Amino acid sequence: KQEVTQIPAALSVPEGENLVLNCSFTDSAIYNLQWFRQDPGKGLTSLLLIQSSQREQTSGRLNASLDKSSGRSTLYIAASQPGDSATYLCAVGEAGTALIFGKGTTLSVSS
Amino acid sequence: EAQVTQNPRYLITVTGKKLTVTCSQNMNHEYMSWYRQDPGLGLRQIYYSMNVEVTDKGDVPEGYKVSRKEKRNFPLILESPSPNQTSLYFCASSFLKGIGGTSPVNEQYFGPGTRLTVT
């Protein structure tokens, strides 16, 4: 059964730092990997989706990479800002359509 | 605007009082799903539907019912809510697609969430 792990569970950085969030998954037979942002008690905002045939996707200051063979994805955030403070969730999409989520990394960016 | 809507957004109820959380999508997606999110446990799938009149259990279906009579709607029913169903609930929808002729993609769109408290 697919398992998704995110490390670290929490991260605190000063404003302006570049940072990397990690996601690993146990079964490489995925259709895609999706990164979400969630503010406390709020809904999920999709940030980036990487298809299984792709290596990376970029949106503004965010860059997500995917290495299926090693079962890893990273989310790189450049020049972090206090507004980036949130929980970041990684989810893999497989045949059968259920998304399997990690438990998230809670990011705090201090000004 | 493409979206998934849920109602109500917040609900406080008492044990045993039947309730329904509605979910609707306007993207003509075949697939719809319900998740619950709990601290330390993450998001877990409750039920899903591949199309009208086709539903199946997810990882945590106990205490829930669903129906899919129309393509756009997928209500979640709690016949006799209990305190352990206090949670944040999300509805999602998707269709499998290939982008640019490449591999299939399972991209899900989520509703804003329903915060349910059962006392």
Short mmCIF file of C-alpha atoms in Angstrom, two decimals:
data_model
loop_
_atom_site.label_atom_id
_atom_site.label_comp_id
_atom_site.label_asym_id
_atom_site.label_seq_id
_atom_site.Cartn_x
_atom_site.Cartn_y
_atom_site.Cartn_z
CA LYS A 1 0.00 0.00 0.00
CA GLN A 2 1.30 3.42 -0.97
CA GLU A 3 2.73 5.51 1.88
CA VAL A 4 3.72 9.14 1.63
CA THR A 5 6.12 10.71 4.11
CA GLN A 6 7.05 14.35 4.52
CA ILE A 7 10.13 15.51 6.33
CA PRO A 8 10.51 17.66 8.32
CA ALA A 9 7.16 17.89 10.08
CA ALA A 10 7.88 21.52 10.97
CA LEU A 11 10.35 24.11 9.79
CA SER A 12 11.12 27.65 10.93
CA VAL A 13 13.22 30.00 8.83
CA PRO A 14 13.93 33.73 8.70
CA GLU A 15 12.51 35.76 5.86
CA GLY A 16 14.54 35.66 2.67
CA GLU A 17 15.91 32.15 3.02
CA ASN A 18 15.62 29.55 0.31
CA LEU A 19 14.24 26.27 1.58
CA VAL A 20 13.42 22.74 0.51
CA LEU A 21 10.54 20.56 1.63
CA ASN A 22 10.82 16.83 1.12
CA CYS A 23 8.29 14.18 0.17
CA SER A 24 8.90 10.47 -0.31
CA PHE A 25 6.60 7.70 -1.49
CA THR A 26 6.94 3.93 -1.41
CA ASP A 27 5.39 2.85 -4.73
CA SER A 28 6.71 4.48 -7.90
CA ALA A 29 3.67 3.48 -10.01
CA ILE A 30 2.07 6.90 -9.74
CA TYR A 31 0.29 9.06 -12.27
CA ASN A 32 1.38 12.35 -10.74
CA LEU A 33 2.42 14.14 -7.60
CA GLN A 34 0.68 17.26 -6.38
CA TRP A 35 1.81 19.87 -3.85
CA PHE A 36 -0.82 21.75 -1.86
CA ARG A 37 -0.75 24.62 0.58
CA GLN A 38 -3.11 24.76 3.55
CA ASP A 39 -3.56 27.70 5.91
CA PRO A 40 -4.74 26.83 9.44
CA GLY A 41 -8.29 25.51 9.41
CA LYS A 42 -8.66 26.34 5.74
CA GLY A 43 -8.95 24.52 2.45
CA LEU A 44 -6.34 23.13 0.12
CA THR A 45 -4.73 25.28 -2.52
CA SER A 46 -3.05 23.37 -5.32
CA LEU A 47 0.43 24.73 -5.97
CA LEU A 48 2.03 22.44 -8.51
CA LEU A 49 1.28 19.15 -10.21
CA ILE A 50 4.01 17.04 -11.77
CA GLN A 51 3.06 14.27 -14.14
CA SER A 52 4.91 10.97 -13.86
CA SER A 53 6.66 11.70 -17.16
CA GLN A 54 7.95 15.07 -15.96
CA ARG A 55 10.94 15.95 -13.79
CA GLU A 56 9.91 19.34 -12.48
CA GLN A 57 7.39 22.15 -12.54
CA THR A 58 7.82 25.82 -11.68
CA SER A 59 5.43 28.53 -10.59
CA GLY A 60 6.86 31.85 -9.50
CA ARG A 61 9.15 31.28 -6.51
CA LEU A 62 8.17 27.61 -6.29
CA ASN A 63 9.87 24.72 -7.99
CA ALA A 64 8.85 21.11 -7.54
CA SER A 65 10.89 18.16 -8.70
CA LEU A 66 10.02 14.50 -9.07
CA ASP A 67 12.31 11.46 -9.11
CA LYS A 68 10.04 8.46 -9.55
CA SER A 69 12.82 5.91 -9.45
CA SER A 70 13.89 6.97 -5.97
CA GLY A 71 10.36 7.78 -4.80
CA ARG A 72 11.15 11.38 -3.95
CA SER A 73 9.86 14.87 -4.61
CA THR A 74 11.07 18.22 -3.36
CA LEU A 75 9.40 21.60 -3.17
CA TYR A 76 11.86 24.46 -3.36
CA ILE A 77 10.74 27.87 -2.15
CA ALA A 78 12.98 30.76 -3.08
CA ALA A 79 13.34 33.94 -1.06
CA SER A 80 10.77 32.93 1.55
CA GLN A 81 8.28 35.48 2.90
CA PRO A 82 6.10 35.56 6.02
CA GLY A 83 3.10 35.02 3.75
CA ASP A 84 4.53 31.61 2.85
CA SER A 85 3.82 30.41 6.39
CA ALA A 86 1.41 27.49 6.05
CA THR A 87 1.29 23.71 5.96
CA TYR A 88 2.50 22.16 2.73
CA LEU A 89 1.03 18.82 1.72
CA CYS A 90 2.33 16.37 -0.82
CA ALA A 91 -0.06 13.90 -2.47
CA VAL A 92 0.43 11.17 -5.04
CA GLY A 93 -2.20 10.24 -7.60
CA GLU A 94 -2.52 6.65 -8.72
CA ALA A 95 -4.80 4.56 -10.88
CA GLY A 96 -8.11 4.27 -9.08
CA THR A 97 -8.03 8.01 -8.47
CA ALA A 98 -7.57 8.27 -4.70
CA LEU A 99 -4.97 10.82 -3.69
CA ILE A 100 -2.61 9.56 -1.00
CA PHE A 101 -1.47 12.40 1.23
CA GLY A 102 1.53 12.93 3.43
CA LYS A 103 0.95 14.51 6.82
CA GLY A 104 2.50 17.77 5.79
CA THR A 105 5.30 20.14 6.69
CA THR A 106 4.32 23.21 8.71
CA LEU A 107 6.42 26.15 7.63
CA SER A 108 6.90 29.29 9.66
CA VAL A 109 8.73 32.25 8.10
CA SER A 110 9.66 35.02 10.51
CA SER A 111 10.15 38.64 9.52
CA GLU B 1 -15.49 29.75 -12.61
CA ALA B 2 -14.55 26.11 -12.15
CA GLN B 3 -15.14 25.15 -8.57
CA VAL B 4 -16.19 22.64 -5.96
CA THR B 5 -18.64 23.95 -3.38
CA GLN B 6 -19.58 22.52 -0.01
CA ASN B 7 -22.34 23.41 2.40
CA PRO B 8 -22.46 24.11 5.19
CA ARG B 9 -18.96 25.42 5.89
CA TYR B 10 -19.39 25.08 9.64
CA LEU B 11 -21.74 22.82 11.55
CA ILE B 12 -22.18 22.05 15.23
CA THR B 13 -24.58 19.26 16.03
CA VAL B 14 -25.43 16.72 18.70
CA THR B 15 -24.86 13.00 18.79
CA GLY B 16 -27.40 11.04 16.80
CA LYS B 17 -28.95 13.87 14.80
CA LYS B 18 -28.80 12.99 11.12
CA LEU B 19 -27.03 15.48 8.89
CA THR B 20 -26.03 15.92 5.26
CA VAL B 21 -23.08 17.84 3.88
CA THR B 22 -23.58 18.77 0.26
CA CYS B 23 -20.91 18.87 -2.43
CA SER B 24 -21.29 20.16 -5.95
CA GLN B 25 -18.89 20.62 -8.85
CA ASN B 26 -19.37 22.45 -12.15
CA MET B 27 -16.52 20.85 -14.14
CA ASN B 28 -18.41 17.79 -15.40
CA HIS B 29 -15.98 15.52 -13.53
CA GLU B 30 -16.82 11.84 -13.36
CA TYR B 31 -14.90 11.22 -10.16
CA MET B 32 -15.83 12.68 -6.77
CA SER B 33 -14.55 11.89 -3.33
CA TRP B 34 -14.85 12.75 0.34
CA TYR B 35 -11.90 13.09 2.71
CA ARG B 36 -11.63 13.85 6.37
CA GLN B 37 -8.67 15.58 7.96
CA ASP B 38 -7.64 15.03 11.55
CA PRO B 39 -4.59 16.25 13.49
CA GLY B 40 -1.77 13.75 13.31
CA LEU B 41 -3.64 11.53 10.86
CA GLY B 42 -3.67 13.70 7.76
CA LEU B 43 -6.28 13.41 5.03
CA ARG B 44 -8.04 10.09 4.64
CA GLN B 45 -10.55 9.09 2.01
CA ILE B 46 -14.06 8.24 3.21
CA TYR B 47 -15.97 7.36 0.04
CA TYR B 48 -15.60 7.95 -3.64
CA SER B 49 -17.67 7.76 -6.80
CA MET B 50 -16.46 6.97 -10.29
CA ASN B 51 -19.68 8.13 -11.92
CA VAL B 52 -23.44 8.44 -11.42
CA GLU B 53 -24.81 5.58 -9.31
CA VAL B 54 -21.28 4.18 -8.78
CA THR B 55 -19.86 4.58 -5.27
CA ASP B 56 -17.30 2.73 -3.21
CA LYS B 57 -15.67 2.79 0.20
CA GLY B 58 -12.41 4.55 0.89
CA ASP B 59 -10.17 4.01 3.89
CA VAL B 60 -12.53 5.19 6.64
CA PRO B 61 -16.16 4.65 5.54
CA GLU B 62 -17.68 3.58 8.88
CA GLY B 63 -20.52 5.84 9.99
CA TYR B 64 -20.95 7.54 6.61
CA LYS B 65 -23.15 7.15 3.56
CA VAL B 66 -23.01 8.78 0.16
CA SER B 67 -25.13 8.93 -2.95
CA ARG B 68 -24.47 9.97 -6.54
CA LYS B 69 -27.77 10.54 -8.31
CA GLU B 70 -26.46 13.36 -10.46
CA LYS B 71 -23.02 13.87 -11.90
CA ARG B 72 -22.46 17.24 -10.25
CA ASN B 73 -23.55 16.36 -6.70
CA PHE B 74 -22.07 14.01 -4.12
CA PRO B 75 -23.61 14.48 -0.66
CA LEU B 76 -22.09 13.00 2.48
CA ILE B 77 -24.63 11.65 4.96
CA LEU B 78 -24.08 10.98 8.64
CA GLU B 79 -27.10 8.99 9.78
CA SER B 80 -26.18 9.04 13.47
CA PRO B 81 -23.20 11.31 14.08
CA SER B 82 -20.86 10.60 16.96
CA PRO B 83 -18.15 12.75 18.57
CA ASN B 84 -15.40 10.79 16.80
CA GLN B 85 -16.72 12.20 13.53
CA THR B 86 -15.74 15.69 14.60
CA SER B 87 -13.36 16.66 11.82
CA LEU B 88 -12.63 18.85 8.84
CA TYR B 89 -14.23 17.39 5.71
CA PHE B 90 -13.22 18.00 2.12
CA CYS B 91 -14.97 17.11 -1.09
CA ALA B 92 -12.91 16.69 -4.26
CA SER B 93 -13.52 16.01 -7.92
CA SER B 94 -11.44 15.09 -10.92
CA PHE B 95 -11.32 13.34 -14.25
CA LEU B 96 -8.45 11.33 -15.59
CA LYS B 97 -6.81 13.11 -18.45
CA GLY B 98 -3.69 13.08 -20.46
CA ILE B 99 -2.05 16.39 -21.04
CA GLY B 100 -0.42 16.84 -24.41
CA GLY B 101 -0.72 13.15 -25.22
CA THR B 102 1.46 12.08 -22.31
CA SER B 103 0.73 9.88 -19.33
CA PRO B 104 -2.63 10.04 -17.54
CA VAL B 105 -3.05 12.62 -14.82
CA ASN B 106 -5.13 12.41 -11.69
CA GLU B 107 -5.57 16.07 -10.72
CA GLN B 108 -8.08 16.69 -7.98
CA TYR B 109 -9.91 19.90 -7.18
CA PHE B 110 -10.96 20.45 -3.59
CA GLY B 111 -13.86 22.24 -1.99
CA PRO B 112 -13.31 24.79 0.80
CA GLY B 113 -13.96 22.33 3.60
CA THR B 114 -16.68 21.76 6.20
CA ARG B 115 -15.79 22.01 9.86
CA LEU B 116 -18.05 19.57 11.74
CA THR B 117 -18.32 19.38 15.51
CA VAL B 118 -20.42 16.65 17.11
CA THR B 119 -21.10 17.10 20.83
#
